[in-house]
Amino acid sequence: MELFMAVILVLLMLVAAVATLWLKNLLAAVAASSVVSLAVSVLFVLLRAPDVALTEAVVGAGLSG
């Protein structure tokens, strides 16, 4: 089950990263970038690293968004 969730999160990250590169609207590109950061945070939670996940969520989605 954890492997399935990890694969889904990696696919979501890849799609959002490609969308960030291809989107013409800057606000949509920032939102897609925040989705990448959110997926990375959830992946860190699955890997049982909540401190790293919290840091990634704050820096990735909060500050860069």
Short mmCIF file of N, CA, C and O in Angstrom, two decimals:
data_model
loop_
_atom_site.label_atom_id
_atom_site.label_comp_id
_atom_site.label_asym_id
_atom_site.label_seq_id
_atom_site.Cartn_x
_atom_site.Cartn_y
_atom_site.Cartn_z
N MET A 1 0.82 -1.20 0.00
CA MET A 1 0.00 0.00 0.00
C MET A 1 0.87 1.26 0.00
O MET A 1 0.56 2.21 -0.69
N GLU A 2 1.94 1.26 0.80
CA GLU A 2 2.81 2.42 0.84
C GLU A 2 3.54 2.62 -0.49
O GLU A 2 3.74 3.75 -0.92
N LEU A 3 3.90 1.53 -1.13
CA LEU A 3 4.56 1.63 -2.43
C LEU A 3 3.62 2.22 -3.47
O LEU A 3 4.02 3.07 -4.27
N PHE A 4 2.36 1.82 -3.44
CA PHE A 4 1.37 2.36 -4.36
C PHE A 4 1.19 3.86 -4.15
O PHE A 4 1.15 4.64 -5.11
N MET A 5 1.12 4.29 -2.89
CA MET A 5 0.98 5.71 -2.59
C MET A 5 2.21 6.49 -3.04
O MET A 5 2.11 7.60 -3.56
N ALA A 6 3.40 5.90 -2.85
CA ALA A 6 4.63 6.57 -3.25
C ALA A 6 4.69 6.73 -4.77
O ALA A 6 5.10 7.78 -5.27
N VAL A 7 4.27 5.72 -5.50
CA VAL A 7 4.27 5.81 -6.96
C VAL A 7 3.29 6.87 -7.43
O VAL A 7 3.60 7.67 -8.33
N ILE A 8 2.12 6.93 -6.82
CA ILE A 8 1.14 7.95 -7.18
C ILE A 8 1.69 9.35 -6.90
O ILE A 8 1.53 10.27 -7.70
N LEU A 9 2.35 9.52 -5.76
CA LEU A 9 2.92 10.83 -5.42
C LEU A 9 4.03 11.23 -6.39
O LEU A 9 4.13 12.39 -6.78
N VAL A 10 4.86 10.28 -6.77
CA VAL A 10 5.93 10.59 -7.72
C VAL A 10 5.35 10.98 -9.08
O VAL A 10 5.82 11.93 -9.72
N LEU A 11 4.32 10.28 -9.51
CA LEU A 11 3.67 10.64 -10.78
C LEU A 11 3.03 12.03 -10.69
O LEU A 11 3.11 12.81 -11.64
N LEU A 12 2.41 12.33 -9.57
CA LEU A 12 1.83 13.66 -9.37
C LEU A 12 2.90 14.74 -9.41
O LEU A 12 2.71 15.79 -10.02
N MET A 13 4.05 14.46 -8.78
CA MET A 13 5.15 15.42 -8.81
C MET A 13 5.65 15.65 -10.23
O MET A 13 5.92 16.78 -10.63
N LEU A 14 5.79 14.58 -10.99
CA LEU A 14 6.27 14.71 -12.36
C LEU A 14 5.31 15.51 -13.23
O LEU A 14 5.72 16.38 -14.00
N VAL A 15 4.03 15.23 -13.10
CA VAL A 15 3.03 15.95 -13.89
C VAL A 15 3.01 17.43 -13.51
O VAL A 15 2.97 18.30 -14.38
N ALA A 16 3.06 17.70 -12.22
CA ALA A 16 3.04 19.10 -11.77
C ALA A 16 4.31 19.83 -12.18
O ALA A 16 4.27 21.02 -12.52
N ALA A 17 5.45 19.15 -12.16
CA ALA A 17 6.70 19.79 -12.57
C ALA A 17 6.69 20.12 -14.06
O ALA A 17 7.12 21.20 -14.47
N VAL A 18 6.19 19.22 -14.87
CA VAL A 18 6.09 19.48 -16.31
C VAL A 18 5.07 20.60 -16.56
O VAL A 18 5.29 21.48 -17.40
N ALA A 19 3.98 20.59 -15.80
CA ALA A 19 2.99 21.66 -15.95
C ALA A 19 3.58 23.01 -15.56
O ALA A 19 3.27 24.03 -16.18
N THR A 20 4.44 23.03 -14.56
CA THR A 20 5.09 24.28 -14.17
C THR A 20 5.93 24.84 -15.31
O THR A 20 5.95 26.06 -15.54
N LEU A 21 6.58 23.98 -16.05
CA LEU A 21 7.41 24.44 -17.16
C LEU A 21 6.59 24.90 -18.35
O LEU A 21 7.00 25.81 -19.08
N TRP A 22 5.44 24.28 -18.59
CA TRP A 22 4.69 24.55 -19.80
C TRP A 22 3.60 25.62 -19.66
O TRP A 22 3.12 26.13 -20.66
N LEU A 23 3.21 25.94 -18.43
CA LEU A 23 2.12 26.90 -18.24
C LEU A 23 2.57 28.31 -18.59
O LEU A 23 3.66 28.74 -18.23
N LYS A 24 1.70 29.03 -19.28
CA LYS A 24 1.99 30.42 -19.64
C LYS A 24 1.57 31.38 -18.53
O LYS A 24 2.18 32.42 -18.34
N ASN A 25 0.52 31.02 -17.79
CA ASN A 25 0.03 31.84 -16.70
C ASN A 25 0.95 31.67 -15.49
O ASN A 25 1.15 30.56 -15.01
N LEU A 26 1.49 32.76 -15.00
CA LEU A 26 2.47 32.68 -13.91
C LEU A 26 1.84 32.21 -12.60
O LEU A 26 2.46 31.46 -11.84
N LEU A 27 0.61 32.63 -12.33
CA LEU A 27 -0.07 32.20 -11.12
C LEU A 27 -0.32 30.69 -11.13
O LEU A 27 -0.13 30.01 -10.13
N ALA A 28 -0.70 30.16 -12.28
CA ALA A 28 -0.90 28.72 -12.41
C ALA A 28 0.42 27.97 -12.26
O ALA A 28 0.46 26.87 -11.69
N ALA A 29 1.50 28.53 -12.75
CA ALA A 29 2.81 27.90 -12.62
C ALA A 29 3.25 27.85 -11.16
O ALA A 29 3.82 26.85 -10.70
N VAL A 30 2.98 28.92 -10.40
CA VAL A 30 3.31 28.92 -8.98
C VAL A 30 2.46 27.90 -8.24
O VAL A 30 2.95 27.19 -7.35
N ALA A 31 1.19 27.78 -8.61
CA ALA A 31 0.33 26.79 -7.99
C ALA A 31 0.81 25.37 -8.28
O ALA A 31 0.81 24.51 -7.40
N ALA A 32 1.24 25.12 -9.51
CA ALA A 32 1.78 23.80 -9.85
C ALA A 32 3.07 23.51 -9.10
O ALA A 32 3.31 22.38 -8.68
N SER A 33 3.88 24.53 -8.92
CA SER A 33 5.10 24.36 -8.13
C SER A 33 4.78 24.05 -6.68
O SER A 33 5.48 23.25 -6.04
N SER A 34 3.74 24.65 -6.15
CA SER A 34 3.32 24.34 -4.78
C SER A 34 2.79 22.92 -4.67
O SER A 34 2.96 22.27 -3.62
N VAL A 35 2.18 22.41 -5.72
CA VAL A 35 1.72 21.02 -5.72
C VAL A 35 2.91 20.07 -5.66
O VAL A 35 2.85 19.05 -4.96
N VAL A 36 3.98 20.40 -6.35
CA VAL A 36 5.19 19.58 -6.27
C VAL A 36 5.71 19.54 -4.85
O VAL A 36 6.04 18.48 -4.30
N SER A 37 5.75 20.70 -4.21
CA SER A 37 6.24 20.77 -2.84
C SER A 37 5.34 20.01 -1.88
O SER A 37 5.81 19.33 -0.97
N LEU A 38 4.04 20.11 -2.09
CA LEU A 38 3.10 19.37 -1.24
C LEU A 38 3.27 17.86 -1.41
O LEU A 38 3.27 17.12 -0.42
N ALA A 39 3.46 17.40 -2.63
CA ALA A 39 3.65 15.97 -2.87
C ALA A 39 4.95 15.48 -2.24
O ALA A 39 5.00 14.38 -1.67
N VAL A 40 5.99 16.29 -2.29
CA VAL A 40 7.26 15.92 -1.65
C VAL A 40 7.07 15.83 -0.14
O VAL A 40 7.58 14.92 0.51
N SER A 41 6.31 16.75 0.42
CA SER A 41 6.05 16.73 1.86
C SER A 41 5.31 15.47 2.27
O SER A 41 5.65 14.83 3.27
N VAL A 42 4.29 15.11 1.51
CA VAL A 42 3.53 13.90 1.83
C VAL A 42 4.41 12.66 1.67
O VAL A 42 4.32 11.71 2.45
N LEU A 43 5.29 12.68 0.68
CA LEU A 43 6.22 11.56 0.49
C LEU A 43 7.16 11.42 1.68
O LEU A 43 7.45 10.31 2.13
N PHE A 44 7.62 12.54 2.22
CA PHE A 44 8.47 12.48 3.41
C PHE A 44 7.71 11.94 4.61
O PHE A 44 8.28 11.25 5.45
N VAL A 45 6.43 12.26 4.70
CA VAL A 45 5.62 11.70 5.80
C VAL A 45 5.50 10.19 5.63
O VAL A 45 5.60 9.44 6.61
N LEU A 46 5.32 9.72 4.40
CA LEU A 46 5.27 8.28 4.15
C LEU A 46 6.59 7.60 4.50
O LEU A 46 6.60 6.44 4.93
N LEU A 47 7.68 8.32 4.32
CA LEU A 47 9.00 7.77 4.65
C LEU A 47 9.36 7.92 6.12
O LEU A 47 10.48 7.65 6.52
N ARG A 48 8.39 8.38 6.90
CA ARG A 48 8.51 8.55 8.36
C ARG A 48 9.60 9.56 8.73
O ARG A 48 10.44 9.31 9.60
N ALA A 49 9.55 10.71 8.04
CA ALA A 49 10.45 11.82 8.36
C ALA A 49 9.60 13.09 8.50
O ALA A 49 9.62 13.96 7.64
N PRO A 50 8.84 13.18 9.60
CA PRO A 50 7.91 14.32 9.72
C PRO A 50 8.60 15.67 9.87
O PRO A 50 8.06 16.68 9.45
N ASP A 51 9.79 15.69 10.45
CA ASP A 51 10.50 16.96 10.60
C ASP A 51 10.92 17.51 9.24
O ASP A 51 10.79 18.71 8.97
N VAL A 52 11.39 16.64 8.37
CA VAL A 52 11.78 17.06 7.03
C VAL A 52 10.54 17.45 6.23
O VAL A 52 10.56 18.42 5.46
N ALA A 53 9.44 16.73 6.43
CA ALA A 53 8.20 17.05 5.73
C ALA A 53 7.68 18.43 6.12
O ALA A 53 7.22 19.20 5.27
N LEU A 54 7.75 18.74 7.40
CA LEU A 54 7.29 20.05 7.85
C LEU A 54 8.16 21.16 7.31
O LEU A 54 7.66 22.19 6.87
N THR A 55 9.45 20.94 7.28
CA THR A 55 10.37 21.94 6.72
C THR A 55 10.11 22.15 5.24
O THR A 55 10.08 23.27 4.75
N GLU A 56 9.91 21.05 4.51
CA GLU A 56 9.63 21.15 3.09
C GLU A 56 8.31 21.87 2.83
O GLU A 56 8.21 22.69 1.91
N ALA A 57 7.31 21.61 3.64
CA ALA A 57 6.02 22.27 3.47
C ALA A 57 6.13 23.76 3.71
O ALA A 57 5.56 24.57 2.97
N VAL A 58 6.88 24.15 4.73
CA VAL A 58 7.02 25.58 5.04
C VAL A 58 7.84 26.28 3.97
O VAL A 58 7.45 27.34 3.47
N VAL A 59 8.97 25.71 3.62
CA VAL A 59 9.85 26.38 2.66
C VAL A 59 9.30 26.28 1.23
O VAL A 59 9.23 27.27 0.51
N GLY A 60 8.88 25.09 0.84
CA GLY A 60 8.46 24.88 -0.53
C GLY A 60 7.14 25.56 -0.89
O GLY A 60 7.04 26.28 -1.87
N ALA A 61 6.12 25.33 -0.10
CA ALA A 61 4.82 25.89 -0.42
C ALA A 61 4.63 27.27 0.17
O ALA A 61 4.02 28.14 -0.44
N GLY A 62 5.15 27.48 1.37
CA GLY A 62 4.91 28.75 2.04
C GLY A 62 5.75 29.89 1.52
O GLY A 62 5.23 30.92 1.08
N LEU A 63 7.05 29.75 1.53
CA LEU A 63 7.92 30.85 1.16
C LEU A 63 8.03 31.06 -0.35
O LEU A 63 7.96 32.18 -0.83
N SER A 64 8.18 29.98 -1.08
CA SER A 64 8.32 30.15 -2.53
C SER A 64 6.98 30.43 -3.19
O SER A 64 6.94 31.08 -4.24
N GLY A 65 5.90 29.98 -2.61
CA GLY A 65 4.58 30.26 -3.18
C GLY A 65 4.16 31.67 -2.93
O GLY A 65 3.60 32.37 -3.72
#
